[in-house]
Short mmCIF file of C-alpha atoms in Angstrom, two decimals:
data_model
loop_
_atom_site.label_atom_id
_atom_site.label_comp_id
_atom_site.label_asym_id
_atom_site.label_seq_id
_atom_site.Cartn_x
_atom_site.Cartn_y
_atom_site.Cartn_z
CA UNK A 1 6.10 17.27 -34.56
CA UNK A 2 4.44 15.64 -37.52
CA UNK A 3 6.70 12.45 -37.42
CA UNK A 4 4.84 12.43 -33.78
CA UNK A 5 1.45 12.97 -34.80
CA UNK A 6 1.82 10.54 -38.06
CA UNK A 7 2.92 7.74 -35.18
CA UNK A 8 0.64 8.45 -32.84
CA UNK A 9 -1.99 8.04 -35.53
CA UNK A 10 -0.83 4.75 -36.82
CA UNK A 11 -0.43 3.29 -33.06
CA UNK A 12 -4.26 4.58 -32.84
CA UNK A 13 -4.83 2.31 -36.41
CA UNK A 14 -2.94 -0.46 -35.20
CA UNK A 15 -4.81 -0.90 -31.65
CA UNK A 16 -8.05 -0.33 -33.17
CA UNK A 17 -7.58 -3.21 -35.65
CA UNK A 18 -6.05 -5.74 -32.99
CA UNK A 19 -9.03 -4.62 -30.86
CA UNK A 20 -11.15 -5.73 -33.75
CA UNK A 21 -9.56 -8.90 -34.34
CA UNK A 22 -9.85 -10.07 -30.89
CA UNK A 23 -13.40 -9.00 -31.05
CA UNK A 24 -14.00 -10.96 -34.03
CA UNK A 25 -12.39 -14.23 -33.17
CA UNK A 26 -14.54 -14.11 -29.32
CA UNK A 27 -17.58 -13.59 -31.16
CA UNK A 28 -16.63 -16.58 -33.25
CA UNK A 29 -15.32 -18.75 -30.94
CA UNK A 30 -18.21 -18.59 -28.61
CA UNK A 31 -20.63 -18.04 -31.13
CA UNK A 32 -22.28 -14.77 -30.17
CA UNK A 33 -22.50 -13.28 -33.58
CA UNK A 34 -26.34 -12.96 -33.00
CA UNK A 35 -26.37 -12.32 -29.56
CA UNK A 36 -26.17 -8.54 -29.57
CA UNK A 37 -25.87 -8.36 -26.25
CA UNK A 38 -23.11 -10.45 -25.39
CA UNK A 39 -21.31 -9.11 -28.22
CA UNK A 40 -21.93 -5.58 -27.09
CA UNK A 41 -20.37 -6.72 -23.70
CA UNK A 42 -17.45 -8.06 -25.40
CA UNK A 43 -16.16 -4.74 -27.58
CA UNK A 44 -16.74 -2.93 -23.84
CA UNK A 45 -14.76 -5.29 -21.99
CA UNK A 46 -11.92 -4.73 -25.09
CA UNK A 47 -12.42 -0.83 -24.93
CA UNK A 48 -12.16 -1.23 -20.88
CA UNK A 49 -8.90 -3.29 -21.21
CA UNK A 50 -7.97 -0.53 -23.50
CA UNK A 51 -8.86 2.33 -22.23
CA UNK A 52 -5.86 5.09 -21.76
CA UNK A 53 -4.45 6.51 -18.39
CA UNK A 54 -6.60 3.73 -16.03
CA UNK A 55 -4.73 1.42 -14.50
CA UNK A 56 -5.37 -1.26 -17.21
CA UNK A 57 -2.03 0.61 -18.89
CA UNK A 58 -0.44 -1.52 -16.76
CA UNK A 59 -1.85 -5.16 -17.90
CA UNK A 60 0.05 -6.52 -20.43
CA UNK A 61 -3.39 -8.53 -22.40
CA UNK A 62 -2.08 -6.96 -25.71
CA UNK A 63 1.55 -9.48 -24.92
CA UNK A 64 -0.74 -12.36 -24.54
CA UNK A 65 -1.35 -14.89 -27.26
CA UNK A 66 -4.25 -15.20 -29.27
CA UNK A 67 -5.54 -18.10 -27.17
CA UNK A 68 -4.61 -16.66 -23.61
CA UNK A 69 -6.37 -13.95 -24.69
CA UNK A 70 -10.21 -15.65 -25.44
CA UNK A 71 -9.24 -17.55 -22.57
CA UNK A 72 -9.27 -14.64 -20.13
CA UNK A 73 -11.98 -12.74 -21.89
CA UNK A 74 -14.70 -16.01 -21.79
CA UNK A 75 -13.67 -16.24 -18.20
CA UNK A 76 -14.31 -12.41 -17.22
CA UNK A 77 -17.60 -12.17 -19.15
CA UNK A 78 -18.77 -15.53 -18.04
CA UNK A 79 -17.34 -17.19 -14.85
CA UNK A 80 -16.04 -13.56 -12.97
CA UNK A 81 -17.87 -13.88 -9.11
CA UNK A 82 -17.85 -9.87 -8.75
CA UNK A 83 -19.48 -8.31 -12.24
CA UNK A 84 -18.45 -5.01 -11.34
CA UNK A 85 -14.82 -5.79 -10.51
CA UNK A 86 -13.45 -4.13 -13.97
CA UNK A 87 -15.21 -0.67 -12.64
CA UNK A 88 -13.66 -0.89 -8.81
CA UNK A 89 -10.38 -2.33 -10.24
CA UNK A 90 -9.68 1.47 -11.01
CA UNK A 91 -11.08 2.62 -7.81
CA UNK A 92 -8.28 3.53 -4.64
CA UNK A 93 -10.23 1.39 -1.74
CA UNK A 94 -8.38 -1.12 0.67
CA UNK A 95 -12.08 -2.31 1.76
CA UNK A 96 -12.21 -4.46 -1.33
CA UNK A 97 -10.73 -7.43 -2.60
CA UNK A 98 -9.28 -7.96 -5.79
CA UNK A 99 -8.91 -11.47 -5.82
CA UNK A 100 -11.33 -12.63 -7.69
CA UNK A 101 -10.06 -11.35 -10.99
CA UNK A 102 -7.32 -14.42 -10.93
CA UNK A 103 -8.38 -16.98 -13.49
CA UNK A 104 -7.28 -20.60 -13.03
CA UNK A 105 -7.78 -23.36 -15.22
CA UNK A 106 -8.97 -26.82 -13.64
CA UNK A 107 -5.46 -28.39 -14.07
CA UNK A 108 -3.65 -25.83 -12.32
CA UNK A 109 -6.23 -25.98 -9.32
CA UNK A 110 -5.23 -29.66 -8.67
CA UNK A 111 -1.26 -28.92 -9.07
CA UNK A 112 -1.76 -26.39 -7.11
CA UNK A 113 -3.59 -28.05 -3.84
CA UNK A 114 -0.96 -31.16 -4.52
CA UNK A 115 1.88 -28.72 -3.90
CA UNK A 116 0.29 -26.63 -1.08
CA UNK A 117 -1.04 -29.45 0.87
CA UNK A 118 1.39 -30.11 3.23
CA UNK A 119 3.41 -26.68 2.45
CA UNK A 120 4.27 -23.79 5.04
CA UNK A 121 5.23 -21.02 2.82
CA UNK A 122 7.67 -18.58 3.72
CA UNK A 123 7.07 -16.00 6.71
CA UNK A 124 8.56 -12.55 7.25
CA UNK A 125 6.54 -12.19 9.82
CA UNK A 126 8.81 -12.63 12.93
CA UNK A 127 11.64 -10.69 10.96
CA UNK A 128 9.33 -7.64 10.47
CA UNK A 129 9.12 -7.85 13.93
CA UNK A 130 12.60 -8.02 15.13
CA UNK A 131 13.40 -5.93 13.03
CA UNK A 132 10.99 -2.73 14.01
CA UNK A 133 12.50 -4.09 17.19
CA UNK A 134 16.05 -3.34 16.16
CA UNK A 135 15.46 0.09 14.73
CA UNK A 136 13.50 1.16 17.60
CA UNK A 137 15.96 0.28 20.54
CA UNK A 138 17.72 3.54 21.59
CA UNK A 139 20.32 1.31 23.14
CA UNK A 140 21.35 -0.21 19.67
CA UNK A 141 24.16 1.51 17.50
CA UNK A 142 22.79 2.97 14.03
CA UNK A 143 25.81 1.33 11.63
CA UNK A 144 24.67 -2.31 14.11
CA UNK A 145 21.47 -1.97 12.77
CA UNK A 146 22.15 -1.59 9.14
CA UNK A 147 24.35 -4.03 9.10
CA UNK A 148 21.90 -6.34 10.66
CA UNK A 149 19.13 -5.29 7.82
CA UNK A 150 21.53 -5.58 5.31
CA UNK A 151 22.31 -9.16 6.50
CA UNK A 152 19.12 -10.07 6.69
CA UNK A 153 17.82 -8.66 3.27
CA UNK A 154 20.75 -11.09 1.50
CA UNK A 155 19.19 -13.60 3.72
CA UNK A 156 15.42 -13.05 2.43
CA UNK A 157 16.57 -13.02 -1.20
CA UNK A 158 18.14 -15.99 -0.74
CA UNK A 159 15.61 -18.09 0.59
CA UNK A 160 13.34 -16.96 -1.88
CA UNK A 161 15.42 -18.05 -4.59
CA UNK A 162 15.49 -21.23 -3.17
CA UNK A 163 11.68 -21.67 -3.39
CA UNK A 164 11.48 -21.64 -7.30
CA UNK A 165 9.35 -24.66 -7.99
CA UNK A 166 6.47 -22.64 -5.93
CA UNK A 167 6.59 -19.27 -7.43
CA UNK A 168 4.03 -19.63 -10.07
CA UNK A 169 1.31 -20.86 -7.12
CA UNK A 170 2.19 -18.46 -4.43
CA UNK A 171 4.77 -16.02 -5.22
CA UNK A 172 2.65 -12.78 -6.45
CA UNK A 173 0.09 -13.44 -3.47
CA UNK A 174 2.55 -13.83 -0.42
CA UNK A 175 6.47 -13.25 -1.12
CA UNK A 176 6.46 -10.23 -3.38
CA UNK A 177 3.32 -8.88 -1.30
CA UNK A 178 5.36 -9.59 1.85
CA UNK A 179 8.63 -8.43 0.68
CA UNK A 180 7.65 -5.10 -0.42
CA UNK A 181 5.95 -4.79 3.06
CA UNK A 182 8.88 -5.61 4.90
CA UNK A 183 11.13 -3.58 3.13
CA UNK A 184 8.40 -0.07 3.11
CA UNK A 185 8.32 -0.68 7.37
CA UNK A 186 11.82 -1.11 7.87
CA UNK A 187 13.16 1.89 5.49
CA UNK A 188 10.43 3.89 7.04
CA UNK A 189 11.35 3.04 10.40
CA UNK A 190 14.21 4.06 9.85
CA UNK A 191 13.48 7.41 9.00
CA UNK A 192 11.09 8.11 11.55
CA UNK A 193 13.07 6.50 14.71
CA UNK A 194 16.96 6.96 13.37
CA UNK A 195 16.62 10.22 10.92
CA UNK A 196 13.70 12.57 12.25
CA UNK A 197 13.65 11.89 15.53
CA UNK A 198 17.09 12.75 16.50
CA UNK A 199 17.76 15.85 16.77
CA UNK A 200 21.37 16.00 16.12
CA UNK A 201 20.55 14.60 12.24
CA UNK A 202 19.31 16.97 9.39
CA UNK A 203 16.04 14.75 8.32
CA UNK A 204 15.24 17.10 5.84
CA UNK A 205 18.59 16.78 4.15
CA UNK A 206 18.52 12.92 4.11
CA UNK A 207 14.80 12.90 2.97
CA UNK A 208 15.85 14.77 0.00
CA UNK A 209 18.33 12.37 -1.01
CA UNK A 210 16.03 9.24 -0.44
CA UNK A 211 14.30 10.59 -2.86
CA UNK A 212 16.78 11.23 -5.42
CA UNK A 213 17.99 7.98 -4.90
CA UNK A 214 14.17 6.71 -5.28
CA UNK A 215 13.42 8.60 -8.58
CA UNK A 216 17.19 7.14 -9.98
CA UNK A 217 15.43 3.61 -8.81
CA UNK A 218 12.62 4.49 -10.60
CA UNK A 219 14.32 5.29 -14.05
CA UNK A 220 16.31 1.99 -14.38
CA UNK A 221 13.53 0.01 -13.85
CA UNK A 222 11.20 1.65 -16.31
CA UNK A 223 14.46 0.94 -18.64
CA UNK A 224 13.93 -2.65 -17.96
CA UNK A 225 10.34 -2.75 -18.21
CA UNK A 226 10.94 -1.12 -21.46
CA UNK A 227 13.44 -3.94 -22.38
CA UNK A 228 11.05 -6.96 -20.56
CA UNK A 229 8.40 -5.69 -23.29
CA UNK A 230 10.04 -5.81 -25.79
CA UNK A 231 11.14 -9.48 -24.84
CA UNK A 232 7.22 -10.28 -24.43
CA UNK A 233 6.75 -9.13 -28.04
CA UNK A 234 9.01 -10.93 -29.05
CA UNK A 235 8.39 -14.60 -28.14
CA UNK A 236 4.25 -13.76 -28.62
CA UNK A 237 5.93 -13.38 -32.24
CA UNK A 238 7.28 -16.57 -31.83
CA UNK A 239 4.59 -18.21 -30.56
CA UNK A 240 5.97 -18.89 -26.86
CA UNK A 241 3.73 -18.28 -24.38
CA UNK A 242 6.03 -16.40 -21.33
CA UNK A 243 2.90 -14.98 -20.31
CA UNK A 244 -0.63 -16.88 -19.78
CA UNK A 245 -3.91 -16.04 -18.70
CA UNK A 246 -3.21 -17.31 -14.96
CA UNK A 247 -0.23 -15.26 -14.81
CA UNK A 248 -1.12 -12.32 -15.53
CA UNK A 249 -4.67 -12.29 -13.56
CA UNK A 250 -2.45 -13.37 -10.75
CA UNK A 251 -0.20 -11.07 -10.99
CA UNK A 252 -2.46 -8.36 -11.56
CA UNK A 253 -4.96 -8.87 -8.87
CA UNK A 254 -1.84 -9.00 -6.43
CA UNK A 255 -0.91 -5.60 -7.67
CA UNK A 256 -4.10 -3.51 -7.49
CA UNK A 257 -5.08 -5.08 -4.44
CA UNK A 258 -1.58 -3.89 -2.86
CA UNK A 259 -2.28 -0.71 -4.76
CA UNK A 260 -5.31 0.00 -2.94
CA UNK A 261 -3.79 -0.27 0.17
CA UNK A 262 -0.69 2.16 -0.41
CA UNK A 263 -2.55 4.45 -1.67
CA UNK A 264 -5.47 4.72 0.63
CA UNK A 265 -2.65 5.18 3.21
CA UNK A 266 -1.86 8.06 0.60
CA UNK A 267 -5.01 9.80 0.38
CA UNK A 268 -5.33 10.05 3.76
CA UNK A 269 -1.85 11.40 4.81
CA UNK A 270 -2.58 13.70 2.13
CA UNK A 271 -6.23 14.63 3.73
CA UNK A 272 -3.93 15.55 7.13
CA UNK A 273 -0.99 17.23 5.16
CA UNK A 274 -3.43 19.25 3.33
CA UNK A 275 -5.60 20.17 6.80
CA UNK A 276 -1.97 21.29 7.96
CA UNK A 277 -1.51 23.61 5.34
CA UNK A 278 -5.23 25.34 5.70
CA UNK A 279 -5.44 25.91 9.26
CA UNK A 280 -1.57 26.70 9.87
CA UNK A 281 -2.18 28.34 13.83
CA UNK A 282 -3.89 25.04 14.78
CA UNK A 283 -0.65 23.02 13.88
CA UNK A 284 1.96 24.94 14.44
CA UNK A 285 4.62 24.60 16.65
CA UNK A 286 3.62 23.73 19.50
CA UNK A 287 4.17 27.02 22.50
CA UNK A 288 6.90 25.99 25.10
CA UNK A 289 4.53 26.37 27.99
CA UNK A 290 2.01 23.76 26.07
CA UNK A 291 4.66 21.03 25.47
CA UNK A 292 3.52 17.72 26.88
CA UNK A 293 6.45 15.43 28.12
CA UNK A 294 5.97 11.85 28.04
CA UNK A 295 4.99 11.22 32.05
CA UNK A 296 2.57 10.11 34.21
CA UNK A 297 0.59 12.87 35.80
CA UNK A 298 -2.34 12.62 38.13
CA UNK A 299 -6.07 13.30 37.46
CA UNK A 300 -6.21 16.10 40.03
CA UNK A 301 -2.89 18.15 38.54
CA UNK A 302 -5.07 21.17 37.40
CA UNK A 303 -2.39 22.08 34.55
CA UNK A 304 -3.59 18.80 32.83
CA UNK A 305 -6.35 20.45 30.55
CA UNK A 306 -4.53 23.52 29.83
CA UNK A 307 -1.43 22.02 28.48
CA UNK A 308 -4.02 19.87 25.77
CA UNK A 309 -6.59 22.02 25.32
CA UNK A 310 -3.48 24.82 24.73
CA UNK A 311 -5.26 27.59 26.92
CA UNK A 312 -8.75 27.20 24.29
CA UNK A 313 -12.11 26.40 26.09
CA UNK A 314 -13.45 23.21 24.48
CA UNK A 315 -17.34 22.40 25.17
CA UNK A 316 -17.87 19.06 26.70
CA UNK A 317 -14.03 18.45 27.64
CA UNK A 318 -14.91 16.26 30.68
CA UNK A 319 -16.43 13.90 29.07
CA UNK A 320 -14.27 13.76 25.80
CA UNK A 321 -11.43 13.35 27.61
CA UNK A 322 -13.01 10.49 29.49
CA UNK A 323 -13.63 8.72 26.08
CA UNK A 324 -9.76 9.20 25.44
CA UNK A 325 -8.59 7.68 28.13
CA UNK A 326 -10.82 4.61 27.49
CA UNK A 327 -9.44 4.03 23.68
CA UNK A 328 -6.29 4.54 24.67
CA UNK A 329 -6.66 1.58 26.80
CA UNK A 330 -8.22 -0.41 23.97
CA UNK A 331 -4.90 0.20 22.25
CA UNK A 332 -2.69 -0.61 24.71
CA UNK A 333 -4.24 -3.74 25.53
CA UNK A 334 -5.57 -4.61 22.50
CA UNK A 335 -4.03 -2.62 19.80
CA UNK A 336 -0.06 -3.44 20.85
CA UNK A 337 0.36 0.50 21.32
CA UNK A 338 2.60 1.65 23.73
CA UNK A 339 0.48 4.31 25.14
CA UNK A 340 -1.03 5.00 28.48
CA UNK A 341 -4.33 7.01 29.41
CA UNK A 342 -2.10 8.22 32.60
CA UNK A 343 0.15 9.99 30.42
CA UNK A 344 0.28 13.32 29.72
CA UNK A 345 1.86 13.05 26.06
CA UNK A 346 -0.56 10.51 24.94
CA UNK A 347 -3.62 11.86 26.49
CA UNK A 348 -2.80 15.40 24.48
CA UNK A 349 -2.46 13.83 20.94
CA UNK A 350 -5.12 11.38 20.74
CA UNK A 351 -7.61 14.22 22.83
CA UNK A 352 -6.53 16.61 20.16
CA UNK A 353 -7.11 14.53 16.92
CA UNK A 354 -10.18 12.74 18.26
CA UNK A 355 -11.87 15.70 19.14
CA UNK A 356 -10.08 19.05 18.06
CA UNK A 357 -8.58 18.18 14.51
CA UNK A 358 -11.69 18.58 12.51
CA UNK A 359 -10.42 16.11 9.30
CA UNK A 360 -12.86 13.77 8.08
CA UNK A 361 -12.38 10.34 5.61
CA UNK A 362 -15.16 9.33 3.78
CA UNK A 363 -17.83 11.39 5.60
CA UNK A 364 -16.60 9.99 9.13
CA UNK A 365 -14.73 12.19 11.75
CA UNK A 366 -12.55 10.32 14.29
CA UNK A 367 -14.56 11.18 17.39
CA UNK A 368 -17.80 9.31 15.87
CA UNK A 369 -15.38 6.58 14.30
CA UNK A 370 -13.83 5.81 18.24
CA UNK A 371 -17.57 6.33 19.88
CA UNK A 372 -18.36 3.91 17.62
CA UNK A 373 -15.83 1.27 18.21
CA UNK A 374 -15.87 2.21 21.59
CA UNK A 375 -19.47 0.67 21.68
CA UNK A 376 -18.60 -2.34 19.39
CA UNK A 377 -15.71 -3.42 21.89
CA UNK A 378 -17.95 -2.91 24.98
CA UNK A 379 -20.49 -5.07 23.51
CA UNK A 380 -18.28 -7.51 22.37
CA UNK A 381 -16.64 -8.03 25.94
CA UNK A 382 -20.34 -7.96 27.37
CA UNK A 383 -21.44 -11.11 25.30
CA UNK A 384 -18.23 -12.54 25.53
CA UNK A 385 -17.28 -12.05 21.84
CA UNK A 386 -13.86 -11.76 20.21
CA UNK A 387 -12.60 -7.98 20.29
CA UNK A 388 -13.75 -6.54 17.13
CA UNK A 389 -11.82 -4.97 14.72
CA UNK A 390 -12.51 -1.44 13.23
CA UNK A 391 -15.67 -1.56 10.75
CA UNK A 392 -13.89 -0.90 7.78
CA UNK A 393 -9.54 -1.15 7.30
CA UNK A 394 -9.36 2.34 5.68
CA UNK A 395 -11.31 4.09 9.45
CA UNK A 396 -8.79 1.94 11.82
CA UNK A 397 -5.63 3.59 8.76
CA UNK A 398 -7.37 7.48 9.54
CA UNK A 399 -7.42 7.01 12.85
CA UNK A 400 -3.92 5.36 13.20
CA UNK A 401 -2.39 8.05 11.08
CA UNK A 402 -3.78 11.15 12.69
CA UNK A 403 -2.52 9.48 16.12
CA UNK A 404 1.17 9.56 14.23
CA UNK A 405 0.69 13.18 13.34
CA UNK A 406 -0.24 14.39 16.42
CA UNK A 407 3.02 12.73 18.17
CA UNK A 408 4.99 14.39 15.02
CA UNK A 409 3.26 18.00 15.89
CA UNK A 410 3.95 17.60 19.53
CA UNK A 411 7.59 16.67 19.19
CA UNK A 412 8.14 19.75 16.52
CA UNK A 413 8.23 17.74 13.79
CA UNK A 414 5.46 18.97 11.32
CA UNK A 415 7.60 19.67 8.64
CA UNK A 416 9.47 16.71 8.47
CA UNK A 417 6.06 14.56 8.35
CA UNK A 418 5.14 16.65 5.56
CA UNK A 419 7.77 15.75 4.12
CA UNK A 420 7.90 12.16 5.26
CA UNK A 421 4.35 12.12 3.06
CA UNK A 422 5.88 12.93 0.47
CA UNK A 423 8.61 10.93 0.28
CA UNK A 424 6.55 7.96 0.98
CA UNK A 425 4.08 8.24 -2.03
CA UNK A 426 7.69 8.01 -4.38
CA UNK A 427 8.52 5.00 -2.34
CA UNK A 428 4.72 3.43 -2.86
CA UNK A 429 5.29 4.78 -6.41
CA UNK A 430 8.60 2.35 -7.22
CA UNK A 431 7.90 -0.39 -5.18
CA UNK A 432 4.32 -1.10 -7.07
CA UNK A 433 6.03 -1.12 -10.26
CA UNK A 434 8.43 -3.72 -9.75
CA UNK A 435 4.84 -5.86 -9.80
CA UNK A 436 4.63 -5.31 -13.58
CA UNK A 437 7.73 -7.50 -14.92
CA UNK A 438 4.76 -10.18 -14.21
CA UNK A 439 7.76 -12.51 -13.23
CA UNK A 440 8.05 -13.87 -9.29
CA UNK A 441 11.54 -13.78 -9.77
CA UNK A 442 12.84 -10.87 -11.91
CA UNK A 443 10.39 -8.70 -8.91
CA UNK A 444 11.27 -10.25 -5.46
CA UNK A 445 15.42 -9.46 -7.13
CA UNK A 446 14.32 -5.75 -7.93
CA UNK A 447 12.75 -5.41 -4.38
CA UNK A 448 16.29 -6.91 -2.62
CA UNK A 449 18.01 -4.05 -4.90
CA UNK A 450 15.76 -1.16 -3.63
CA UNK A 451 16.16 -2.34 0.00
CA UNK A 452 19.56 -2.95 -0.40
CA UNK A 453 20.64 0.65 -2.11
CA UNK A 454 18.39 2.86 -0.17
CA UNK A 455 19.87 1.39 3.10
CA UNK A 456 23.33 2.00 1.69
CA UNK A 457 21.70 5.73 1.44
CA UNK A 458 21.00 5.29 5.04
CA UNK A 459 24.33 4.01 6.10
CA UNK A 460 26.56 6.83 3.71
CA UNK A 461 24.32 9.71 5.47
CA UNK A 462 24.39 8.71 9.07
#
């Protein structure tokens, strides 16, 4: 215990005096020794870059050399477009962009628009699609589809490696951002339209090991991120610069800004899960004589309103579950959902978590978010306008995810999604790590790994 304590206080020391150095060289540099403000500035930005258990841990500045390092500071305190982006970099919000914290010297602008100008980067776009396409057909066999996935990750890897003139310009912003999307969607279609909703499968079982398999993931790669900074000492030591200013601000802005947006997704699955838990006899099971089948049923069947409402009087139900029917028709035809305001299924779970689920996401419940965009896509086709999108990303994510739940709930499922929730957070959790090697190609090979071994879980379980 006091070998511990007599380390921890000479790591304290030894930070304190590099953050002093660094300090004391800016201030010289840039000549600020009598500006008392901008030096003031200066030792917070340090203590900011510094500060312990914010997500600045996870930006290697201290690896950096000497001159990277006044580099990036002169360009945060002096050319930085968004002055408060070091306060919302530690903020959770997919509304924002984190962009702007990427420095780039002059030089590399004009390398950079030589190589890009006539460049079509590589797209994973139509493969994310054929692929949800894959998992979802009933009429495809399971060990088909793997095989297929597992073909096509070798494929993606592949490619990418083949692209390793461009990674420096584009690789943080687009492949490793893209990969790790594709990968999350397919493993998670997986589980929700192969593992939990067939009923001759134990989901929980398989969740369970996912997640071991995830948190074994997770420990080998903080071994090498152990090892990769250790390497980074080492050549700063030497005087090699492995990492630079544009690098890291690169590689950094690409990983909070994909941050945000798995773990928004988080905090609201966890807003749901938790609403689960407190009000257990509004999501329970739902009673045999309540179940809604997916069909098409008539406006005058009578047994309509008691199957959603579940035998409860609900004020105003006429015209709520007019409003229903009219966004689910948005999403159909302009959403790519494949729901139908003539079906009984659909018109139960969006009626219920519209207007009976009581949830809210920063101070907005989903029956004011849809009247709202209700009125914004009226409007819009009124004037003639392109269909609007939802007024902020995170209120179109609530509304999308309670939607989900409410299919889970009605198809018996509300353990498993609980569960699903929380295997997904350990999945966010690895994936946004492989970010911090700060190396295009030492990421996009961890990413192919954790595809490749979780859907060998997939295929030794099934």
């Amino acid at each position: 215990m006091k070998f511990i304590l007599l380390y921890l206080l000479f790591y304290e020391k030894s930070v304190m005096s590099f953050m002093n150095n660094i300090i004391s060289l800016y201030i010289d540099k840039y000549n600020i020794r009598d500006n008392e403000s901008e030096e003031k500035r200066v030792r917070g930005l340090i203590k900011k870059l510094h500060e312990e258990k914010s997500v600045f841990c996870d930006f290697p500045f201290d690896y950096l050399q000497e001159e990277q390092q006044l580099i990036l500071l002169h360009y945060i305190m002096t050319l930085l477009p968004e002055r408060q982006i070091m306060a919302n970099m530690k903020k959770v919000d997919v509304d924002r962009c984190y962009m702007n914290f990427v420095y780039q010297s002059e030089k590399s602008k004009k390398v950079s628009e030589d190589i890009l100008e006539n460049y079509i980067p590589i797209s994973l776009k139509n493969e994310y699609l054929k692929s949800r396409y894959e998992i979802r057909n009933p009429a495809n066999n399971i060990n088909a589809v793997l095989k297929y996935l597992l073909d096509i990750n070798a494929t993606i890897i592949n490619l990418y490696m083949n692209e390793d003139t461009l990674f420096k310009v584009i690789g943080f912003k687009i492949y490793i951002k893209d990969y790790i999307d594709y990968i999350a969607n397919v493993l998670l279609q997986l589980l929700v339209y192969r593992i939990i909703n067939q009923d001759n499968i134990k989901a929980l079982n398989i969740i369970e090991v996912l997640s071991e398999k995830v948190n074994e993931l997770n420990e080998l790669i903080e071994k090498q991120l152990i090892k990769k900074k250790t390497e980074w000492q080492q050549s700063k030591e030497n005087g090699q610069n492995v990492l630079d200013a544009e690098l890291v601000s690169k590689c950094f802005s690409s990983y909070i800004t994909h941050r945000s947006k798995f773990y928004e997704e988080y905090k609201i699955k966890k807003i749901l899960k938790d609403e689960m838990l407190s009000f257990p006899l509004l999501f329970k099971d739902v009673p045999k004589e309540y179940t809604a089948a997916k069909i098409i049923v008539s406006e005058d069947d009578k047994s309509i309103k008691n199957i959603i409402t579940e035998g409860k009087h609900i004020d105003g139900y006429k015209e709520k579950i007019e409003t229903v029917k009219v966004f689910i028709d948005i999403m159909a035809d302009y959403g790519g959902r494949q729901c139908y305001s003539s079906c009984l299924q659909d018109l139960k779970v969006y009626f219920r978590e519209i207007f009976i689920s009581k949830s809210s996401y920063k101070k907005r419940m989903a029956s004011r978010i849809v009247k709202e965009y209700i009125n914004q896509f009226e409007l819009a086709k009124k004037e003639g306008n392109n269909i609007p999108d939802f007024n902020k990303q995170s209120q179109y994510m609530f509304i999308r995810e309670k939607i989900s739940r409410g299919y889970f709930r009605e198809k018996g499922l509300s353990k498993e999604y609980i569960e699903k929730i929380i295997f997904e957070k350990e999945l966010y959790d690895l994936l946004l790590k492989i970010y911090l090697f700060y190396n295009v190609q030492d990421s996009l090979k961890f990413i192919y790994e954790v595809n490749y071994n979780l859907l060998k879980v997939y295929e030794s379980e099934i």
